[in-house]
Amino acid sequence: GDSVTQMEGPVTLSEEAFLTINCTYTATGYPSLFWYVQYPGEGLQLLLKATKADDKGSNKGFEATYRKETTSFHLEKGSVQVSDSAVYFCALSEEGKLIFGQGTELSVKP
Amino acid sequence: GAVVSQHPSWVICKSGTSVKIECRSLDFQATTMFWYRQFPKQSLMLMATSNEGSKATYEQGVEKDKFLINHASLTLSTLTVTSAHPEDSSFYICSARGGRGVDTEAFFGQGTRLTVV
């Protein structure tokens, strides 16, 4: 079946550092791809999404490009802030159901 | 975004008892609700999908008699863990979707931490 694999955390960065969280997927069809973020004590929130190959999703300085040739959807941000500390989940949509990666914890130090 | 409220946020219960978790959509009508389970440092695993007014569809390996799901209204779904055991201890998360299109955004509750002692 379809699946999502994320790089393991935790990832610890200094403020203003560059962030990359890798995400690859396997799917039989052409799924939509998502990044969700979970801040401490809160529910998951949609961060960005892309619905077809070569689409770039972006929000709050984060970006991810749907790469069909490498089956990847890596999350990037040029300059992280302490407030970006959270758990990030990559996911794909299969017939309306979301399949998640295991999550990557990001900790940004001042 | 829309708000989904889950209650309680944490609960401790004794083995053999049942626990009910509520998931409410506060400002939209949820035609579809999803229940997930999350183990520490692992991904969210979909347990079941429920559409308002119909029986829930359970994922393979999920015991429907143990995890009772009711979606009686467009704003409320409940998950009841029956005869709970310590191995049922986990983080349970619901999400709700308002539209019928498969790519309609789903909004998530904050989760419920269940500990069975």
CSV table of C-alpha atoms in Angstrom, one decimal:
chain,number,residue,atom,x,y,z
A,1,GLY,CA,0.0,0.0,0.0
A,2,ASP,CA,0.9,3.7,-0.1
A,3,SER,CA,3.4,4.9,2.5
A,4,VAL,CA,5.3,7.9,3.6
A,5,THR,CA,8.8,8.0,5.1
A,6,GLN,CA,10.3,11.0,6.8
A,7,MET,CA,13.8,11.7,8.1
A,8,GLU,CA,14.1,10.8,11.8
A,9,GLY,CA,14.3,13.5,14.4
A,10,PRO,CA,14.8,15.2,16.6
A,11,VAL,CA,16.4,18.0,14.5
A,12,THR,CA,18.0,20.7,16.5
A,13,LEU,CA,18.9,24.0,14.8
A,14,SER,CA,20.0,27.5,15.8
A,15,GLU,CA,17.8,30.4,15.0
A,16,GLU,CA,18.1,31.6,11.4
A,17,ALA,CA,19.6,28.3,10.2
A,18,PHE,CA,18.4,26.6,7.0
A,19,LEU,CA,15.9,23.8,7.5
A,20,THR,CA,15.3,20.7,5.4
A,21,ILE,CA,13.1,17.8,6.5
A,22,ASN,CA,13.2,15.0,3.9
A,23,CYS,CA,10.0,13.1,2.9
A,24,THR,CA,9.6,10.4,0.3
A,25,TYR,CA,6.5,8.5,-0.6
A,26,THR,CA,5.4,5.4,-2.4
A,27,ALA,CA,2.0,5.4,-4.1
A,28,THR,CA,0.3,3.6,-6.9
A,29,GLY,CA,-1.5,6.6,-8.2
A,30,TYR,CA,-1.0,10.4,-8.1
A,31,PRO,CA,-1.7,11.5,-4.6
A,32,SER,CA,-1.9,14.9,-3.1
A,33,LEU,CA,0.9,15.6,-0.7
A,34,PHE,CA,0.8,17.6,2.6
A,35,TRP,CA,2.9,18.9,5.4
A,36,TYR,CA,1.2,19.2,8.8
A,37,VAL,CA,2.6,20.9,11.9
A,38,GLN,CA,1.8,20.1,15.5
A,39,TYR,CA,2.8,22.7,18.0
A,40,PRO,CA,3.2,21.7,21.6
A,41,GLY,CA,-0.2,21.0,23.2
A,42,GLU,CA,-2.1,21.7,20.0
A,43,GLY,CA,-3.8,19.7,17.2
A,44,LEU,CA,-2.3,19.1,13.8
A,45,GLN,CA,-2.6,22.0,11.4
A,46,LEU,CA,-2.2,22.0,7.7
A,47,LEU,CA,1.1,23.8,6.8
A,48,LEU,CA,1.1,23.4,3.0
A,49,LYS,CA,0.1,21.1,0.2
A,50,ALA,CA,0.6,20.3,-3.4
A,51,THR,CA,-1.8,18.4,-5.6
A,52,LYS,CA,0.2,17.5,-8.7
A,53,ALA,CA,3.8,17.0,-9.9
A,54,ASP,CA,6.0,20.1,-9.9
A,55,ASP,CA,3.6,22.0,-7.7
A,56,LYS,CA,5.2,24.0,-5.0
A,57,GLY,CA,3.3,24.5,-1.7
A,58,SER,CA,4.3,27.4,0.5
A,59,ASN,CA,3.2,29.0,3.7
A,60,LYS,CA,4.9,31.0,6.6
A,61,GLY,CA,8.2,30.8,4.8
A,62,PHE,CA,8.1,27.0,4.4
A,63,GLU,CA,8.2,25.5,0.9
A,64,ALA,CA,7.9,22.0,-0.5
A,65,THR,CA,7.9,20.9,-4.2
A,66,TYR,CA,6.1,17.8,-5.4
A,67,ARG,CA,8.8,15.8,-7.2
A,68,LYS,CA,7.3,12.8,-9.0
A,69,GLU,CA,10.6,11.7,-10.5
A,70,THR,CA,12.2,11.2,-7.0
A,71,THR,CA,8.8,10.6,-5.2
A,72,SER,CA,9.8,13.3,-2.7
A,73,PHE,CA,8.2,16.3,-1.0
A,74,HIS,CA,11.0,17.8,1.1
A,75,LEU,CA,10.1,20.6,3.5
A,76,GLU,CA,12.5,23.6,3.5
A,77,LYS,CA,12.7,27.0,5.2
A,78,GLY,CA,15.5,29.5,4.7
A,79,SER,CA,15.7,30.9,8.2
A,80,VAL,CA,14.0,29.1,11.1
A,81,GLN,CA,12.7,30.8,14.3
A,82,VAL,CA,12.3,29.6,17.8
A,83,SER,CA,8.5,29.6,17.2
A,84,ASP,CA,9.0,27.0,14.5
A,85,SER,CA,9.7,24.4,17.1
A,86,ALA,CA,7.1,21.7,16.6
A,87,VAL,CA,6.6,18.2,15.1
A,88,TYR,CA,6.2,18.1,11.4
A,89,PHE,CA,4.3,15.4,9.6
A,90,CYS,CA,4.5,14.6,5.9
A,91,ALA,CA,1.3,13.0,4.5
A,92,LEU,CA,-0.3,11.8,1.3
A,93,SER,CA,-4.0,11.6,0.4
A,94,GLU,CA,-5.3,8.3,-0.8
A,95,GLU,CA,-9.0,8.3,-1.7
A,96,GLY,CA,-9.6,11.0,0.9
A,97,LYS,CA,-7.7,9.3,3.6
A,98,LEU,CA,-4.5,10.7,4.9
A,99,ILE,CA,-1.4,8.5,5.3
A,100,PHE,CA,1.2,10.0,7.6
A,101,GLY,CA,4.9,9.7,8.0
A,102,GLN,CA,6.2,9.2,11.5
A,103,GLY,CA,6.8,12.9,12.2
A,104,THR,CA,10.0,14.8,12.7
A,105,GLU,CA,10.5,16.9,15.8
A,106,LEU,CA,12.2,20.2,15.2
A,107,SER,CA,13.8,22.2,18.1
A,108,VAL,CA,15.1,25.7,17.3
A,109,LYS,CA,17.4,27.2,19.9
A,110,PRO,CA,17.9,31.0,20.3
B,1,GLY,CA,-9.2,27.4,9.8
B,2,ALA,CA,-12.1,25.5,11.2
B,3,VAL,CA,-12.1,24.3,14.8
B,4,VAL,CA,-12.3,20.7,15.9
B,5,SER,CA,-12.5,20.1,19.7
B,6,GLN,CA,-11.7,16.8,21.3
B,7,HIS,CA,-12.5,15.9,24.8
B,8,PRO,CA,-11.1,14.9,27.2
B,9,SER,CA,-7.5,15.9,26.4
B,10,TRP,CA,-6.3,13.2,28.7
B,11,VAL,CA,-7.8,10.4,30.7
B,12,ILE,CA,-6.7,7.6,33.0
B,13,CYS,CA,-8.9,4.6,33.5
B,14,LYS,CA,-8.7,1.2,35.1
B,15,SER,CA,-8.4,-2.0,33.1
B,16,GLY,CA,-11.7,-3.4,32.1
B,17,THR,CA,-13.6,-0.1,32.1
B,18,SER,CA,-14.8,1.8,29.0
B,19,VAL,CA,-13.8,5.2,28.0
B,20,LYS,CA,-15.6,7.6,25.6
B,21,ILE,CA,-13.8,10.3,23.6
B,22,GLU,CA,-15.7,13.1,21.9
B,23,CYS,CA,-14.9,14.9,18.8
B,24,ARG,CA,-16.8,18.0,17.9
B,25,SER,CA,-16.7,20.3,14.9
B,26,LEU,CA,-17.4,23.7,16.3
B,27,ASP,CA,-18.0,25.9,13.3
B,28,PHE,CA,-18.8,23.6,10.4
B,29,GLN,CA,-20.8,20.5,9.7
B,30,ALA,CA,-18.5,17.5,9.5
B,31,THR,CA,-19.8,15.0,6.9
B,32,THR,CA,-16.8,12.8,7.5
B,33,MET,CA,-14.7,12.2,10.6
B,34,PHE,CA,-11.6,10.2,11.0
B,35,TRP,CA,-10.1,8.5,14.1
B,36,TYR,CA,-6.3,8.0,14.4
B,37,ARG,CA,-4.1,6.4,16.9
B,38,GLN,CA,-0.5,7.5,17.5
B,39,PHE,CA,2.1,5.6,19.4
B,40,PRO,CA,5.2,7.4,20.7
B,41,LYS,CA,7.5,8.5,18.0
B,42,GLN,CA,5.4,6.9,15.3
B,43,SER,CA,3.0,8.1,12.7
B,44,LEU,CA,-0.7,8.5,13.0
B,45,MET,CA,-2.4,5.3,12.1
B,46,LEU,CA,-6.0,5.6,10.7
B,47,MET,CA,-8.4,3.5,12.7
B,48,ALA,CA,-11.7,4.2,11.1
B,49,THR,CA,-13.7,6.6,8.9
B,50,SER,CA,-17.2,7.6,9.8
B,51,ASN,CA,-19.8,9.4,7.7
B,52,GLU,CA,-22.7,11.0,9.5
B,53,GLY,CA,-25.6,8.7,9.9
B,54,SER,CA,-23.9,5.5,8.7
B,55,LYS,CA,-21.7,2.9,10.2
B,56,ALA,CA,-18.0,3.5,10.5
B,57,THR,CA,-15.5,1.8,8.1
B,58,TYR,CA,-12.7,0.3,10.0
B,59,GLU,CA,-9.1,-0.2,8.8
B,60,GLN,CA,-7.7,-3.7,8.6
B,61,GLY,CA,-6.6,-5.0,12.0
B,62,VAL,CA,-8.8,-2.6,14.1
B,63,GLU,CA,-11.3,-4.4,16.3
B,64,LYS,CA,-14.7,-2.7,15.7
B,65,ASP,CA,-16.2,-4.3,18.8
B,66,LYS,CA,-13.5,-2.8,20.9
B,67,PHE,CA,-13.4,0.6,19.3
B,68,LEU,CA,-17.0,1.7,19.0
B,69,ILE,CA,-17.5,4.8,16.8
B,70,ASN,CA,-20.7,6.7,16.6
B,71,HIS,CA,-21.3,9.7,14.3
B,72,ALA,CA,-24.9,10.5,15.0
B,73,SER,CA,-24.8,14.2,14.1
B,74,LEU,CA,-23.0,16.5,11.7
B,75,THR,CA,-21.0,18.0,14.6
B,76,LEU,CA,-20.2,15.1,16.9
B,77,SER,CA,-18.4,11.8,16.7
B,78,THR,CA,-17.5,9.6,19.6
B,79,LEU,CA,-14.9,6.8,20.0
B,80,THR,CA,-15.6,4.4,22.9
B,81,VAL,CA,-12.7,2.1,23.9
B,82,THR,CA,-14.5,-0.8,25.5
B,83,SER,CA,-13.0,-3.1,28.2
B,84,ALA,CA,-9.8,-1.1,28.0
B,85,HIS,CA,-6.4,-2.8,28.6
B,86,PRO,CA,-3.0,-1.3,29.2
B,87,GLU,CA,-2.1,-2.0,25.5
B,88,ASP,CA,-4.8,0.4,24.5
B,89,SER,CA,-2.9,3.2,26.1
B,90,SER,CA,-2.1,5.6,23.3
B,91,PHE,CA,-2.8,9.1,21.8
B,92,TYR,CA,-6.0,9.2,19.9
B,93,ILE,CA,-6.7,12.0,17.4
B,94,CYS,CA,-9.8,12.8,15.4
B,95,SER,CA,-10.2,14.9,12.3
B,96,ALA,CA,-13.2,16.2,10.6
B,97,ARG,CA,-14.0,17.2,7.0
B,98,GLY,CA,-16.9,19.3,5.9
B,99,GLY,CA,-17.1,18.7,2.1
B,100,ARG,CA,-17.6,15.4,0.3
B,101,GLY,CA,-14.7,15.9,-2.1
B,102,VAL,CA,-11.8,13.6,-1.3
B,103,ASP,CA,-9.3,16.6,-1.3
B,104,THR,CA,-11.4,18.8,1.0
B,105,GLU,CA,-9.2,19.8,3.9
B,106,ALA,CA,-9.6,17.9,7.2
B,107,PHE,CA,-9.2,19.7,10.5
B,108,PHE,CA,-7.7,18.0,13.5
B,109,GLY,CA,-8.6,17.9,17.2
B,110,GLN,CA,-5.9,18.3,19.8
B,111,GLY,CA,-5.9,14.6,20.7
B,112,THR,CA,-6.6,12.6,23.8
B,113,ARG,CA,-4.0,10.8,25.8
B,114,LEU,CA,-5.4,7.6,27.2
B,115,THR,CA,-3.6,5.7,29.9
B,116,VAL,CA,-5.0,2.4,31.1
B,117,VAL,CA,-3.7,1.2,34.5
